[in-house]
């Protein structure tokens, strides 16, 4: 190779075509990386010797030059998994017994599913909960009047925590408790817990005195002793 060709190679490199058909430019710097990787990772040459060959005083630089390529990492990973699968029975390790499956199904029914008991009623969903198990004032819950005390207890607890969080100046927790309190109050109104009986009103007089008209009368009526006629005093 002439001096001109060497200079051209150092400046512009050599262009080859890869297996995917894309052009690959090989320069002197890339060749140094390839040489260091091949010498250390394939041939097992000591790192300090490769550093001496490349005239690198810092071994950390040589270690960077000789790092494994992504293809080497993938090949070693596949080889390790193959050796591991030959020693461990993966299917037997993950296979569950009928008793374990039944136990998992029973525990799942306690969390999700049709007519699962929740706070204040029963869930009517037959799919995974989209509300993150926040059952208070959930539109998919059927309220149970016999479980109204659970909502009341939740509301009492939320008010206590709200007071504590406000005292501690915990902004996010305070906002969460306020939202929970609003949800509890809305549910109480929905299932009738917050409905109050109407107060009894005074029955108006069927035969009102036309002389009063809602004002204090100017005359006082009283019966004359021994007589049924009223006596009017001015």
Coordinates of C-alpha atoms in Angstrom, one line a residue:
X1 CA 0.0 0.0 0.0
X2 CA 1.4 3.3 -1.0
X3 CA 1.7 6.3 1.3
X4 CA -1.2 8.0 -0.6
X5 CA -3.4 4.9 -0.1
X6 CA -2.5 4.8 3.6
X7 CA -3.4 8.5 4.0
X8 CA -6.6 8.0 2.1
X9 CA -7.4 5.0 4.3
X10 CA -6.7 7.0 7.5
X11 CA -8.8 9.9 6.4
X12 CA -11.7 8.4 4.6
X13 CA -11.6 4.7 5.4
X14 CA -12.6 1.7 3.3
X15 CA -16.3 1.1 2.4
X16 CA -17.6 -2.4 2.5
X17 CA -21.1 -3.9 2.2
X18 CA -22.5 -5.7 5.2
X19 CA -24.7 -8.8 5.2
X20 CA -27.8 -6.6 5.2
X21 CA -26.6 -4.7 2.1
X22 CA -25.9 -1.5 3.9
X23 CA -22.5 0.2 3.4
X24 CA -20.0 0.0 6.3
X25 CA -17.1 2.4 6.5
X26 CA -14.0 0.8 8.1
X27 CA -11.5 3.3 9.5
X28 CA -8.3 2.8 11.4
X29 CA -10.0 3.7 14.7
X30 CA -12.6 0.9 14.1
X31 CA -9.8 -1.6 13.3
X32 CA -8.1 -0.8 16.6
X33 CA -11.4 -1.6 18.4
X34 CA -11.8 -4.8 16.4
X35 CA -8.2 -5.9 17.0
X36 CA -8.4 -5.2 20.8
X37 CA -11.7 -7.1 21.1
X38 CA -10.4 -10.1 19.1
X39 CA -7.1 -10.3 21.0
X40 CA -8.7 -10.0 24.5
X41 CA -12.1 -11.8 24.1
X42 CA -11.2 -14.4 21.5
X43 CA -7.5 -15.2 22.0
X44 CA -7.3 -14.3 25.7
X45 CA -4.3 -12.0 25.4
X46 CA -3.6 -10.1 28.6
X47 CA -5.0 -6.6 28.7
X48 CA -1.7 -5.0 29.6
X49 CA 0.0 -6.6 26.6
X50 CA -2.7 -5.4 24.2
X51 CA -2.3 -1.9 25.7
X52 CA 1.4 -2.1 24.9
X53 CA 0.7 -3.1 21.4
X54 CA -1.8 -0.3 20.9
X55 CA 0.5 2.2 22.7
X56 CA -2.1 3.0 25.3
X57 CA -0.9 4.0 28.7
X58 CA -4.3 3.8 30.4
X59 CA -5.6 0.3 30.8
X60 CA -9.2 1.6 31.2
X61 CA -9.0 2.8 27.6
X62 CA -7.8 -0.6 26.4
X63 CA -10.5 -2.2 28.4
X64 CA -13.0 0.0 26.6
X65 CA -11.5 -0.8 23.2
X66 CA -11.7 -4.6 24.0
X67 CA -15.2 -4.8 25.3
X68 CA -17.5 -7.5 24.0
X69 CA -19.7 -6.7 21.0
X70 CA -23.6 -7.0 21.3
X71 CA -23.3 -10.2 19.2
X72 CA -20.9 -11.8 21.7
X73 CA -23.2 -10.9 24.6
X74 CA -26.2 -12.4 22.9
X75 CA -24.3 -15.6 22.1
X76 CA -23.1 -16.0 25.7
X77 CA -26.6 -15.4 27.0
X78 CA -28.2 -18.0 24.7
X79 CA -25.5 -20.5 25.7
X80 CA -26.0 -19.9 29.4
X81 CA -29.8 -20.3 29.1
X82 CA -29.4 -23.5 27.2
X83 CA -27.0 -24.9 29.8
X84 CA -29.3 -23.8 32.6
X85 CA -32.4 -25.3 31.0
X86 CA -30.6 -28.7 30.7
X87 CA -30.0 -28.7 34.5
X88 CA -33.4 -27.4 35.8
X89 CA -36.8 -28.8 34.9
X90 CA -38.5 -25.5 34.2
X91 CA -41.9 -27.1 33.6
X92 CA -41.9 -29.0 36.9
X93 CA -40.8 -25.8 38.7
X94 CA -43.7 -23.7 37.4
X95 CA -46.4 -26.5 37.3
X96 CA -49.0 -26.0 40.0
X97 CA -50.9 -28.8 41.7
X98 CA -54.8 -28.8 41.6
X99 CA -54.8 -27.8 45.3
X100 CA -52.7 -24.7 44.6
X101 CA -54.9 -23.8 41.6
X102 CA -58.0 -24.1 43.7
X103 CA -56.5 -22.0 46.5
X104 CA -55.5 -19.3 44.0
X105 CA -59.0 -19.4 42.5
X106 CA -60.6 -19.0 46.0
X107 CA -58.3 -16.1 46.9
X108 CA -59.1 -14.4 43.5
X109 CA -62.8 -14.6 44.2
X110 CA -62.3 -12.7 47.4
X111 CA -60.8 -9.8 45.4
X112 CA -62.6 -9.7 42.0
X113 CA -65.6 -11.2 40.3
X114 CA -69.4 -11.2 40.3
X115 CA -71.1 -10.4 43.6
X116 CA -68.0 -10.1 45.7
X117 CA -68.7 -8.5 49.1
X118 CA -67.2 -5.0 49.2
X119 CA -67.5 -2.0 51.6
X120 CA -71.2 -1.0 51.7
X121 CA -72.6 -3.6 49.2
X122 CA -71.6 -6.1 46.5
X123 CA -69.6 -5.7 43.3
X124 CA -71.4 -6.5 40.1
X125 CA -68.3 -6.6 37.8
X126 CA -67.3 -9.8 36.0
X127 CA -64.0 -8.3 34.8
X128 CA -60.9 -6.9 36.3
X129 CA -61.6 -3.9 38.5
X130 CA -61.0 -0.7 36.5
X131 CA -61.5 1.4 39.6
X132 CA -58.4 0.0 41.4
X133 CA -60.7 -1.5 44.1
X134 CA -61.9 1.9 45.2
X135 CA -65.4 0.6 46.0
X136 CA -66.8 3.7 47.8
X137 CA -69.4 5.3 45.5
X138 CA -68.4 3.0 42.6
X139 CA -71.2 2.8 40.0
X140 CA -70.6 -0.9 39.6
X141 CA -71.5 -1.6 43.3
X142 CA -74.9 -2.7 44.4
X143 CA -75.5 -0.9 47.8
X144 CA -76.7 -3.1 50.6
X145 CA -78.7 -1.2 53.3
X146 CA -77.6 -3.7 55.9
X147 CA -74.0 -2.6 55.2
X148 CA -74.5 1.1 55.5
X149 CA -72.5 1.1 58.8
X150 CA -69.4 0.1 56.8
X151 CA -69.6 3.4 54.8
X152 CA -70.3 5.3 58.0
X153 CA -67.2 3.8 59.5
X154 CA -65.1 4.6 56.4
X155 CA -66.4 8.2 56.6
X156 CA -65.5 8.5 60.3
X157 CA -62.0 7.1 59.6
X158 CA -61.4 9.4 56.6
X159 CA -62.4 12.5 58.7
X160 CA -59.9 11.4 61.4
X161 CA -57.1 10.9 58.9
X162 CA -58.0 14.2 57.2
X163 CA -57.5 16.1 60.5
X164 CA -54.2 14.3 61.1
X165 CA -52.9 15.0 57.6
X166 CA -53.9 18.7 57.8
X167 CA -52.1 19.0 61.1
X168 CA -49.0 17.4 59.5
X169 CA -49.3 19.5 56.4
X170 CA -49.3 16.5 54.1
X171 CA -50.9 18.0 50.9
X172 CA -51.3 14.8 48.8
X173 CA -52.7 12.7 51.6
X174 CA -55.1 15.5 52.6
X175 CA -56.5 15.7 49.1
X176 CA -57.0 11.9 49.0
X177 CA -58.9 12.0 52.2
X178 CA -61.1 14.9 50.9
X179 CA -61.9 12.9 47.8
X180 CA -62.7 9.8 50.0
X181 CA -65.0 11.9 52.2
X182 CA -66.9 13.3 49.2
X183 CA -67.3 9.8 47.8
X184 CA -68.6 8.5 51.2
X185 CA -71.1 11.4 51.4
X186 CA -72.3 10.8 47.9
X187 CA -72.8 7.1 48.6
X188 CA -74.8 7.9 51.8
X189 CA -77.1 10.1 49.7
X190 CA -77.4 7.4 47.0
X191 CA -78.4 4.5 49.3
X192 CA -80.6 6.6 51.5
X193 CA -78.5 6.8 54.6
X194 CA -78.4 10.5 54.6
X195 CA -82.1 11.0 54.0
X196 CA -83.8 12.5 57.0
X197 CA -87.4 12.2 58.0
X198 CA -89.4 15.4 57.4
X199 CA -90.1 17.5 60.4
X200 CA -93.7 17.7 61.6
X201 CA -95.3 21.0 60.7
X202 CA -98.1 22.6 62.7
X203 CA -101.5 22.0 61.3
X204 CA -103.2 25.3 60.4
X205 CA -106.5 26.1 62.0
X206 CA -109.4 24.9 59.9
X207 CA -111.5 27.8 61.1
X208 CA -109.2 30.8 61.5
X209 CA -110.4 33.9 63.3
X210 CA -111.1 36.5 60.6
X211 CA -110.6 39.3 63.1
X212 CA -106.9 38.4 63.7
X213 CA -105.4 38.0 60.2
X214 CA -102.1 37.0 61.7
X215 CA -102.0 40.2 63.9
X216 CA -102.5 40.6 67.6
X217 CA -106.3 41.3 68.1
X218 CA -107.3 44.7 69.5
X219 CA -110.2 43.1 71.4
X220 CA -110.2 40.5 74.1
X221 CA -113.2 38.1 74.0
X222 CA -114.4 36.4 77.2
X223 CA -117.6 34.8 78.3
X224 CA -120.0 36.6 80.7
X225 CA -120.5 34.5 83.8
X226 CA -123.8 32.6 83.5
X227 CA -124.1 33.5 79.8
X228 CA -122.9 32.1 76.4
X229 CA -122.4 35.5 74.9
X230 CA -118.9 36.9 74.8
X231 CA -118.1 40.2 76.4
X232 CA -116.0 42.7 74.5
X233 CA -113.9 45.1 76.4
X234 CA -112.3 48.0 74.6

